[in-house]
PDB file of C-alpha atoms and ligand atoms in Angstrom:
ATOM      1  CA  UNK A 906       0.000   0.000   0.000  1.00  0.00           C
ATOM      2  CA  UNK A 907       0.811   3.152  -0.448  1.00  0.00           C
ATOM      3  CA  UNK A 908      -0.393   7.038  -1.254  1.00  0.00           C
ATOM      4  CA  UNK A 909      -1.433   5.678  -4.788  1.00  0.00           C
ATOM      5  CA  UNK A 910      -2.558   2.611  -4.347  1.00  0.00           C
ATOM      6  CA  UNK A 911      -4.454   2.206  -1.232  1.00  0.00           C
ATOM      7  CA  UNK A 912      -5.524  -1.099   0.644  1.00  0.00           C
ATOM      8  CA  UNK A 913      -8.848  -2.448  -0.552  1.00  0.00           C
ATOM      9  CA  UNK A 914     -10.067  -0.939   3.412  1.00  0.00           C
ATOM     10  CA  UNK A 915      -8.947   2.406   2.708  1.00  0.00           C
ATOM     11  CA  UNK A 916     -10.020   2.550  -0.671  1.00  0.00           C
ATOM     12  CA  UNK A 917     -13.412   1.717   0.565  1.00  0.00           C
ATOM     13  CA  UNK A 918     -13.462   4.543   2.558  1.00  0.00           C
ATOM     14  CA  UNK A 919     -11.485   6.672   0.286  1.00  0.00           C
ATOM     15  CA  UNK A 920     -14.567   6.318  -2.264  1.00  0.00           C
ATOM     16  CA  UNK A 921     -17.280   7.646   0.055  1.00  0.00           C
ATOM     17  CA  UNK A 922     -15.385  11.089  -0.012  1.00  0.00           C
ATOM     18  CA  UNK A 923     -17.521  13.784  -1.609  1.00  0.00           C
ATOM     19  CA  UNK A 924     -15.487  15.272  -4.541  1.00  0.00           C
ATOM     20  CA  UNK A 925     -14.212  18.702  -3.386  1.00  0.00           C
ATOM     21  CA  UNK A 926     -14.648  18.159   0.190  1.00  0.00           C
ATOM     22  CA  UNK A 927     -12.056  19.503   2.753  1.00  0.00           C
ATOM     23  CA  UNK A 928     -11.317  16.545   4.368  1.00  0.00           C
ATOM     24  CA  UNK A 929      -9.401  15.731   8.489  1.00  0.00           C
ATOM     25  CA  UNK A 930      -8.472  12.228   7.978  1.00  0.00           C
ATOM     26  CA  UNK A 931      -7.859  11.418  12.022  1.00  0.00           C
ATOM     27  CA  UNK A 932      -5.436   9.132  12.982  1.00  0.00           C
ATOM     28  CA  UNK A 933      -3.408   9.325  10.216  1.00  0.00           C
ATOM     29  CA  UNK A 934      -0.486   7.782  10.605  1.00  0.00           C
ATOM     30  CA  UNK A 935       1.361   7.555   7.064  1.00  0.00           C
ATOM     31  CA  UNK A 936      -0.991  10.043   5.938  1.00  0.00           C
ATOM     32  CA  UNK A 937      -2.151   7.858   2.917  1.00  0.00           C
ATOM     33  CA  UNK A 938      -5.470   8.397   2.698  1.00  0.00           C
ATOM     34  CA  UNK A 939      -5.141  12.073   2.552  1.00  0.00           C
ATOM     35  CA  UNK A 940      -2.586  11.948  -0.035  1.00  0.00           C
ATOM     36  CA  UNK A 941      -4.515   9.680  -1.842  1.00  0.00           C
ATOM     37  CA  UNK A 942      -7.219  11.613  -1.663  1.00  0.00           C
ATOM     38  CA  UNK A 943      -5.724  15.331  -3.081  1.00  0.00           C
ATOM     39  CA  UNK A 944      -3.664  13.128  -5.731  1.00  0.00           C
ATOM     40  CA  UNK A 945      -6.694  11.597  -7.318  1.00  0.00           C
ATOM     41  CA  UNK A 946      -8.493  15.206  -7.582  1.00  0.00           C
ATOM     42  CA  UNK A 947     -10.940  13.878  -4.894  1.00  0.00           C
ATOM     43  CA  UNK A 948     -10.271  16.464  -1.738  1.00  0.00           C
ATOM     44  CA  UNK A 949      -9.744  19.935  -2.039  1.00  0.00           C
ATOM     45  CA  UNK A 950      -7.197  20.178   0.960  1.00  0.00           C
ATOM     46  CA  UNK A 951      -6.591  17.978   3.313  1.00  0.00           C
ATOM     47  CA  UNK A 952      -5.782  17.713   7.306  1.00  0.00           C
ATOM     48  CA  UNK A 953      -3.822  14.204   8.584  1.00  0.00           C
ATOM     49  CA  UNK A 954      -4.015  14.413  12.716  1.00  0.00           C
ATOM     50  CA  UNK A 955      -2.159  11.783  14.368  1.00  0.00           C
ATOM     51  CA  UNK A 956      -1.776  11.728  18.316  1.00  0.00           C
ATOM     52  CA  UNK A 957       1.480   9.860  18.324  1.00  0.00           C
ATOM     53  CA  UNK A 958       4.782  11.488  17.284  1.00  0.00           C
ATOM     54  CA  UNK A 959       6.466   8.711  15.424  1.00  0.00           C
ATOM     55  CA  UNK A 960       3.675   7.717  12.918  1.00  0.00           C
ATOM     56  CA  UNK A 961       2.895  11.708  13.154  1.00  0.00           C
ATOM     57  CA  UNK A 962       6.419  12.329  11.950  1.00  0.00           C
ATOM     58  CA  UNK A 963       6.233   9.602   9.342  1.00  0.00           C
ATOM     59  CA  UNK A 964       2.763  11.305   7.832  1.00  0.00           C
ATOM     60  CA  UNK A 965       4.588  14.914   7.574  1.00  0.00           C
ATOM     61  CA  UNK A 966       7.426  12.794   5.621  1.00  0.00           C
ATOM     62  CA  UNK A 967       5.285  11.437   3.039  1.00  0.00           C
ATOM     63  CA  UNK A 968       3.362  14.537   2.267  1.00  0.00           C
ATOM     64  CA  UNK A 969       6.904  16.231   2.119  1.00  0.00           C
ATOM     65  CA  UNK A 970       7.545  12.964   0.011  1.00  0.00           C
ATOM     66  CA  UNK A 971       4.473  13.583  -2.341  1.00  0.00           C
ATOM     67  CA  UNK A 972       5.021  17.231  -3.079  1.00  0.00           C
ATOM     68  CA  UNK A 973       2.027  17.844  -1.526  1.00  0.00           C
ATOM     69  CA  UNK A 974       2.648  20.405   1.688  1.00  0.00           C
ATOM     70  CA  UNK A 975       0.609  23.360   0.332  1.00  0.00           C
ATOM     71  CA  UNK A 976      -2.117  21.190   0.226  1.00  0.00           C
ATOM     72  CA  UNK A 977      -1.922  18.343   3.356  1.00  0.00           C
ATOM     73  CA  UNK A 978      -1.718  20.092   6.654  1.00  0.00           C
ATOM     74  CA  UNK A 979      -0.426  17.571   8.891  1.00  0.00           C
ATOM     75  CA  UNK A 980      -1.076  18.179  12.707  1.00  0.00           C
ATOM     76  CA  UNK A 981       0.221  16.478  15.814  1.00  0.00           C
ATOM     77  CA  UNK A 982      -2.928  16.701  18.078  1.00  0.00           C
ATOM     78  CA  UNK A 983      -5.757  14.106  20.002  1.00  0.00           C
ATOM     79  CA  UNK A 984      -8.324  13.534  18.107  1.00  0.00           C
ATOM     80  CA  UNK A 985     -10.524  16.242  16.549  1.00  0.00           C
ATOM     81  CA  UNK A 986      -8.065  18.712  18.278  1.00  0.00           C
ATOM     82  CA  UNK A 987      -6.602  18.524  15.096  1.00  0.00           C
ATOM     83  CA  UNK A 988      -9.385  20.309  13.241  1.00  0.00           C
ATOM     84  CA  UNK A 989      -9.245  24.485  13.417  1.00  0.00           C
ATOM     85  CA  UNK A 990     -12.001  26.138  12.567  1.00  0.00           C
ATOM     86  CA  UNK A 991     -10.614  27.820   9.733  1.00  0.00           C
ATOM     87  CA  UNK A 992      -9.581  24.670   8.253  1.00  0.00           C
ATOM     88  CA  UNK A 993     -12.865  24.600   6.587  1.00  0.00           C
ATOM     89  CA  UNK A 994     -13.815  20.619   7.233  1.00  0.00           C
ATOM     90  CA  UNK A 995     -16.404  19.001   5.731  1.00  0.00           C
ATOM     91  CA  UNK A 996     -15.808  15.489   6.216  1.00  0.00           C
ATOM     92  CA  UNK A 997     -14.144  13.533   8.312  1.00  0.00           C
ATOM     93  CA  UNK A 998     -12.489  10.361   7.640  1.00  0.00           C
ATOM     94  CA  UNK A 999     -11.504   7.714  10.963  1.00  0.00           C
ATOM     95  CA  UNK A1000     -10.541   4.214   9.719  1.00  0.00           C
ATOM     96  CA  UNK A1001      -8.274   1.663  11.633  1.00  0.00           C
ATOM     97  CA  UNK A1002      -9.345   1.764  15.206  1.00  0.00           C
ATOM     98  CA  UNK A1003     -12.332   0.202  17.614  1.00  0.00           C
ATOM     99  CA  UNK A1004     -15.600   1.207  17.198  1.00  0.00           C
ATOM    100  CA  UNK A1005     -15.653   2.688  21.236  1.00  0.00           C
ATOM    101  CA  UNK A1006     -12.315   4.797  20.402  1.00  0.00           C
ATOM    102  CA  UNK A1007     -14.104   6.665  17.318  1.00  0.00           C
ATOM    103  CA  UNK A1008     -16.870   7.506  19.388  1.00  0.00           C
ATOM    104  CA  UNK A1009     -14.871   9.252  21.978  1.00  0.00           C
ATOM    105  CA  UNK A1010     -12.698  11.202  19.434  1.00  0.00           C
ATOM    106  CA  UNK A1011     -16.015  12.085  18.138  1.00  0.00           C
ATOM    107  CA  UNK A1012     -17.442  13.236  21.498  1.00  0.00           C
ATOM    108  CA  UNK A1013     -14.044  14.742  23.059  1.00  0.00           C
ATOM    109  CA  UNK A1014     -14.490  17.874  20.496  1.00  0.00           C
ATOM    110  CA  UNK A1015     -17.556  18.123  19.042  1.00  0.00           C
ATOM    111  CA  UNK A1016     -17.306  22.083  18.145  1.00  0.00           C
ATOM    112  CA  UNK A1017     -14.731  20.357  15.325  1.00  0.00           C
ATOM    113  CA  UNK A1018     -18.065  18.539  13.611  1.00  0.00           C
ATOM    114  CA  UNK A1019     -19.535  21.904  12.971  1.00  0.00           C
ATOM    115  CA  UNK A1020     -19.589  22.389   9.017  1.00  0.00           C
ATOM    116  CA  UNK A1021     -19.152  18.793   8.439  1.00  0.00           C
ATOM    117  CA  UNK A1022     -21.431  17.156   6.057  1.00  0.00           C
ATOM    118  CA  UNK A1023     -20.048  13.755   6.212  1.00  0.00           C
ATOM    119  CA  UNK A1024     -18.572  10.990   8.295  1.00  0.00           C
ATOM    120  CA  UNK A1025     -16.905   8.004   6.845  1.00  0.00           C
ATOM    121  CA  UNK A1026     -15.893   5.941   9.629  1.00  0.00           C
ATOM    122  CA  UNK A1027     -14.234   2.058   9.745  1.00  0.00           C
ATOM    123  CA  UNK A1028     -14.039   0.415  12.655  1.00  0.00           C
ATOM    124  CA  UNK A1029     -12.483  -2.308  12.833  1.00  0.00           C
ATOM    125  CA  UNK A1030     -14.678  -3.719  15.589  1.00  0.00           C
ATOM    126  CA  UNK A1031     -18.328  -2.720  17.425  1.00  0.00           C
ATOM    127  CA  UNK A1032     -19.408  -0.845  14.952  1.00  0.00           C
ATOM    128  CA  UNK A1033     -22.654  -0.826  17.182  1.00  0.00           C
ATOM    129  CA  UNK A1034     -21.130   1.633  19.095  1.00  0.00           C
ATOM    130  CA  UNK A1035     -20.925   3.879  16.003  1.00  0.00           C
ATOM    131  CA  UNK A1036     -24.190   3.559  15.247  1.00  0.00           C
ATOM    132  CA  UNK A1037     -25.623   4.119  18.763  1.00  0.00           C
ATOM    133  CA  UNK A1038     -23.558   7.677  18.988  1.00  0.00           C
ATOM    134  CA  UNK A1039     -25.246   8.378  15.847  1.00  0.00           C
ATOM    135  CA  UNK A1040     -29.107   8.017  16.647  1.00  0.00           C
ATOM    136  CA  UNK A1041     -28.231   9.863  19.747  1.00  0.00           C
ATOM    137  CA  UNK A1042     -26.158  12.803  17.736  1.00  0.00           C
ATOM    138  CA  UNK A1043     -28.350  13.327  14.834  1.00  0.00           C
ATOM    139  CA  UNK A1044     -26.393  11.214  12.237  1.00  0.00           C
ATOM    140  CA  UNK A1045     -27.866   9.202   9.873  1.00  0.00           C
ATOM    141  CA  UNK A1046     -26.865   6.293   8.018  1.00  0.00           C
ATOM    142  CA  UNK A1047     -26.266   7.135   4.373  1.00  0.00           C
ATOM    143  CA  UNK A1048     -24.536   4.275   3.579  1.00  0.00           C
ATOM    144  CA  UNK A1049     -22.382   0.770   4.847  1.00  0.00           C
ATOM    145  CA  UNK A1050     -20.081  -1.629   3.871  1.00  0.00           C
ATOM    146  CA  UNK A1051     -18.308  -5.106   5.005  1.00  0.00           C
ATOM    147  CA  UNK A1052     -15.680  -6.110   3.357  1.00  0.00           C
ATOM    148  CA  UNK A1053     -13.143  -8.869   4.148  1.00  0.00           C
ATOM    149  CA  UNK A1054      -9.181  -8.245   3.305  1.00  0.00           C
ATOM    150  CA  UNK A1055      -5.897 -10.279   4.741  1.00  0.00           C
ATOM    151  CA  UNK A1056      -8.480 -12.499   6.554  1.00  0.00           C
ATOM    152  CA  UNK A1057     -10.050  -9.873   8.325  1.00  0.00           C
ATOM    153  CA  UNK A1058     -13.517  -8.197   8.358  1.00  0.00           C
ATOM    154  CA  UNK A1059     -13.866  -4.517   8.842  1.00  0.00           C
ATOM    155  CA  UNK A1060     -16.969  -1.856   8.336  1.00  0.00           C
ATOM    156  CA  UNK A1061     -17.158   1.332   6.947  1.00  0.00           C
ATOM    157  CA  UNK A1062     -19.929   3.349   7.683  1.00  0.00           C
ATOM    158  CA  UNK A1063     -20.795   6.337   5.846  1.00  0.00           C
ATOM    159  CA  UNK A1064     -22.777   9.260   8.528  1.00  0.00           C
ATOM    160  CA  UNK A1065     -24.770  12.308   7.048  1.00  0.00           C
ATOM    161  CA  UNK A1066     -26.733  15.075   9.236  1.00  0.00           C
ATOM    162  CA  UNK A1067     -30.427  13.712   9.835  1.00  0.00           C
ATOM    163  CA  UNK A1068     -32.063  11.031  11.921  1.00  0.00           C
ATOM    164  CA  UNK A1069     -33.068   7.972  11.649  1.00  0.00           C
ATOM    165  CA  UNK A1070     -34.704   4.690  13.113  1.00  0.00           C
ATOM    166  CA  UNK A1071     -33.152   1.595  14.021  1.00  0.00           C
ATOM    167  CA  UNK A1072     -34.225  -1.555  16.018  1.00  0.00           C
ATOM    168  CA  UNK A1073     -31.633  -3.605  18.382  1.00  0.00           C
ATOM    169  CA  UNK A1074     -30.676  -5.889  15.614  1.00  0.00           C
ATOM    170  CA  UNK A1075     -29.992  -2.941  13.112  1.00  0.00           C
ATOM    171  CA  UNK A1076     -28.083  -1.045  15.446  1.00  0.00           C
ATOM    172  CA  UNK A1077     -25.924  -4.542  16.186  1.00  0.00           C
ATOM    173  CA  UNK A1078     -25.412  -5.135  12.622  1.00  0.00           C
ATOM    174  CA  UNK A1079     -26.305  -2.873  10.705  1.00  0.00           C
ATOM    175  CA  UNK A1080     -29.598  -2.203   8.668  1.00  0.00           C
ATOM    176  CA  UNK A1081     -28.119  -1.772   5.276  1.00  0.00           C
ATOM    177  CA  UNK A1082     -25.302  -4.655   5.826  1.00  0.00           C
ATOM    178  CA  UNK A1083     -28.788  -6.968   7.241  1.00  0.00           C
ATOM    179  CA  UNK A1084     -30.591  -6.086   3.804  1.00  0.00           C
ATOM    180  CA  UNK A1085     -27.676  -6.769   1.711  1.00  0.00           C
ATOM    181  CA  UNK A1086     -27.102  -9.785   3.731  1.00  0.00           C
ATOM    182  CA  UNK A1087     -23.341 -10.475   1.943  1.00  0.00           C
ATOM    183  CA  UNK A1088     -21.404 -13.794   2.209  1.00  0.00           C
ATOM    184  CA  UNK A1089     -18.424 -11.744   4.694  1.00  0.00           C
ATOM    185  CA  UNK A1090     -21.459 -10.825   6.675  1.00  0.00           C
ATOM    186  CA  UNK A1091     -22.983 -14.138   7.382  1.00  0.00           C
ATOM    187  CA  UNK A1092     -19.712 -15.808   7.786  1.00  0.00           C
ATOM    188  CA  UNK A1093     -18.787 -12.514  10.264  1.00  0.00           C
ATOM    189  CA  UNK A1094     -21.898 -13.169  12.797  1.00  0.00           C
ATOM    190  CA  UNK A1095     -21.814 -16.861  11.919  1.00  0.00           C
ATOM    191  CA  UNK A1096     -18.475 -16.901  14.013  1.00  0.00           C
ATOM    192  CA  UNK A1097     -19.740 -14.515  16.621  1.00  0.00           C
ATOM    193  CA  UNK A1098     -22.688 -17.007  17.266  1.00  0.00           C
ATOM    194  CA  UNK A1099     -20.231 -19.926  17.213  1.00  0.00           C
ATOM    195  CA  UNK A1100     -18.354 -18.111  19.513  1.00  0.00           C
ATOM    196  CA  UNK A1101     -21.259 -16.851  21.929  1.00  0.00           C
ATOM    197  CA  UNK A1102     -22.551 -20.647  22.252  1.00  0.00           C
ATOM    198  CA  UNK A1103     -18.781 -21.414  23.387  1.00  0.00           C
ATOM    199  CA  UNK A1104     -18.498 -18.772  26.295  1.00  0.00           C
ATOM    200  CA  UNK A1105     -22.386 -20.565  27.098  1.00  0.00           C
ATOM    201  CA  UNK A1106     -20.828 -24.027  27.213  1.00  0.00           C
ATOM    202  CA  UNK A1107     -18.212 -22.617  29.538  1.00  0.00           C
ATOM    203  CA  UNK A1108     -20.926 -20.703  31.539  1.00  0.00           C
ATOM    204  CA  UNK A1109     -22.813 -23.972  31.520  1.00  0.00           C
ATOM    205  CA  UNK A1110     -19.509 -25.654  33.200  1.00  0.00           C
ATOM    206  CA  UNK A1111     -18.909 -23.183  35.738  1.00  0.00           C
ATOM    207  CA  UNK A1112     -20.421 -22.282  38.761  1.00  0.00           C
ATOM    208  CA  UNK A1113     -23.713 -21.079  39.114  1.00  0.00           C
ATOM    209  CA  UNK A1114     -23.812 -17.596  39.960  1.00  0.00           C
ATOM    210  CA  UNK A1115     -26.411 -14.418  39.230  1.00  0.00           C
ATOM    211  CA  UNK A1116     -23.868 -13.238  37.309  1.00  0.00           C
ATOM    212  CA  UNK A1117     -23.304 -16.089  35.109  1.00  0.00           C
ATOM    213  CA  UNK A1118     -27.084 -16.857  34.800  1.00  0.00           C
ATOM    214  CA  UNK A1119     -27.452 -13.380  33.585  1.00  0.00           C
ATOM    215  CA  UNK A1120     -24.831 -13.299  31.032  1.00  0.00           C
ATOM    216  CA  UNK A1121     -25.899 -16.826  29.742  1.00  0.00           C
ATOM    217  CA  UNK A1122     -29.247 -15.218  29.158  1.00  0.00           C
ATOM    218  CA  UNK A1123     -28.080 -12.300  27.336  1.00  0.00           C
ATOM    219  CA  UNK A1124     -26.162 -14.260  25.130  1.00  0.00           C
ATOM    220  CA  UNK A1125     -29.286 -16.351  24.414  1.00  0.00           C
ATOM    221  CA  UNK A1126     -30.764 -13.238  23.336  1.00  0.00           C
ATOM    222  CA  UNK A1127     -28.125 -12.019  20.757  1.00  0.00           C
ATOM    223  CA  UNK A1128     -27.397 -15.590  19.690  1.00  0.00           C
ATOM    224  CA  UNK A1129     -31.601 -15.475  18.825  1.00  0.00           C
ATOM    225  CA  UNK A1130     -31.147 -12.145  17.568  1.00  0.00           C
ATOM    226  CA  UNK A1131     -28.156 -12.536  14.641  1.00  0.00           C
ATOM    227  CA  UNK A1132     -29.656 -16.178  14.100  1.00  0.00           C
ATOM    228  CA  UNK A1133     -32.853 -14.180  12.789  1.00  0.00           C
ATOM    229  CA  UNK A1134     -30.770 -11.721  10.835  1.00  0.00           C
ATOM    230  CA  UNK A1135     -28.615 -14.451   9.002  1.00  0.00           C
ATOM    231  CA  UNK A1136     -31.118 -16.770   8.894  1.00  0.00           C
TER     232      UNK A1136
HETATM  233  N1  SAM B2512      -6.028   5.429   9.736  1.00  0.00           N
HETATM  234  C1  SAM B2512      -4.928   4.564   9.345  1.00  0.00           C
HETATM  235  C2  SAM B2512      -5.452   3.349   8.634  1.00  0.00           C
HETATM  236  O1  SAM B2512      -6.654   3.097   8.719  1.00  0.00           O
HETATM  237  O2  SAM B2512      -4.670   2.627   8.032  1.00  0.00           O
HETATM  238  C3  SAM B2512      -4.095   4.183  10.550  1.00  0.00           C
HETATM  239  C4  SAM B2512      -4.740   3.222  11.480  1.00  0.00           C
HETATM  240  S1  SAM B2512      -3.726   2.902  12.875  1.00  0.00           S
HETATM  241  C5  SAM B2512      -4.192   1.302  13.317  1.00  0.00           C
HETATM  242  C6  SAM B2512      -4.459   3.933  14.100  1.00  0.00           C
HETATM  243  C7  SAM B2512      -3.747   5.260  14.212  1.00  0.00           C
HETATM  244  O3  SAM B2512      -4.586   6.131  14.951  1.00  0.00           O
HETATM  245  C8  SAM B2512      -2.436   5.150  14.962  1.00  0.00           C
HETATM  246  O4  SAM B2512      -1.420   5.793  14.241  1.00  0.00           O
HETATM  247  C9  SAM B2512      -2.721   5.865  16.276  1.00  0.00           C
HETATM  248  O5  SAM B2512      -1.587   6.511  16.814  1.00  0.00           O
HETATM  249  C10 SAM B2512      -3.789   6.861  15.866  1.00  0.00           C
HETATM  250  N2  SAM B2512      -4.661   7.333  16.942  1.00  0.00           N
HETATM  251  C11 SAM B2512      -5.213   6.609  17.947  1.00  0.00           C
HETATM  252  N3  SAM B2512      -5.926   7.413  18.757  1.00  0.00           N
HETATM  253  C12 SAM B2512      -5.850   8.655  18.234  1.00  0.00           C
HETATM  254  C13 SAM B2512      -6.355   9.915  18.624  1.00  0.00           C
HETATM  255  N4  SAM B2512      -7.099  10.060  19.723  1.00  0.00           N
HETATM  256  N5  SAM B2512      -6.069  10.985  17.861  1.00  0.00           N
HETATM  257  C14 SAM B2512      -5.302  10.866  16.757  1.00  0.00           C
HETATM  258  N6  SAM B2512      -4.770   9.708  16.355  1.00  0.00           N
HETATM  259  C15 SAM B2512      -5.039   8.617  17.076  1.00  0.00           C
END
């Protein structure tokens, strides 16, 4: 991978990027996306925040690298802290991490999400968590995607400004991933509920606490509820 060719992941994300938006790609480590992004005519300017100073310092040498420094701002800073309001952003780009960590780098600075249209966000696991900030913030879905690369499985989900409805197995998996109903996806929550009915067995084995009775019951619950979904 690199700022021209992109991993099938980023590229994913890459292609939910409005043409002409000003874009804070957050947690930006080599800065790729970004670069990729202004290269291919895509972004208008560009913002790469990264919270550690090594892959920070690697970013501001491959913008150097690319020629593209009057175009890539590249900012050592937590989170959204990165984003000034003169910057301009309209979307945000956060790929790579847990689904729990891009909701608190969404909450930790939410002045930063004040002119921006568009979220494009990939966790790389509990995505639910994602979508629950999102019915709660007045995000909508616009758009998702599962997609399987190296053996792993990772979502991107694409937020707009509005609201929107979703049950407890949407918000789980996903509405549009549970319509589209993809091979990744099945095999994805197949796993989980192979998984789930192993930490049962283990509950079933152990001793018999409130605790254990209540977790073994919430488990029957989920298994029942992706079972439906994949069904
Ligand atoms: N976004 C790139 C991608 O998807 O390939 C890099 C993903 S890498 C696994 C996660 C990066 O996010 C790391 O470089 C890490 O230092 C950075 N990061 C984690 N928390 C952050 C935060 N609060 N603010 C900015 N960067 C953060």
């Amino acid at each position: 991978m690199n700022a021209q060719k992109l991993s099938k992941r980023l590229e994913t994300v890459a292609s939910f990027v409005p043409t002409g938006a000003v874009v804070a790609d957050i947690g930006s480590d080599h800065a790729y996306l970004p670069c990729y992004l202004v290269h291919k005519g895509i972004a208008a300017r560009a913002v790469a925040g990264e919270v550690v100073k090594g892959p920070y310092d690697s970013a501001v040498r491959q913008v150097r690298t690319e020629g593209l420094t009057e175009k890539i701002t590249v900012r050592l800073a937590d989170g959204l802290a990165a984003v000034e309001e003169a910057d301009g952003i309209t979307a945000i780009t956060i790929a790579g991490m847990g689904g729990p960590l891009i909701v608190s780098i969404l909450e930790k600075h939410p002045q930063a999400l004040k002119n921006v249209t568009r979220l494009i966000l990939q966790p790389n696991i509990h995505a639910k968590a994602i979508r629950e900030w999102a019915l709660e913030h007045g995000w909508a879905l616009q758009d998702e995607v599962i997609l399987q690369e190296d053996g792993k499985v990772y979502e991107v989900l694409v937020l707009q400004r509005g609201s929107m409805d979703l049950n407890e197995a949407q918000t789980l998996l996903g509405p549009k991933l549970m319509n589209t109903k993809s091979a990744v996806f099945v095999e994805k929550w197949s796993r989980e509920v192979a998984n789930w009915q192993r930490v049962q067995q283990a509950i079933s084995n152990a001793e018999q606490t409130e605790e254990n009775k209540a977790k073994f019951d919430e488990l029957t619950h989920l298994i029942a509820l992706v079972q439906g979904a994949i069904a």
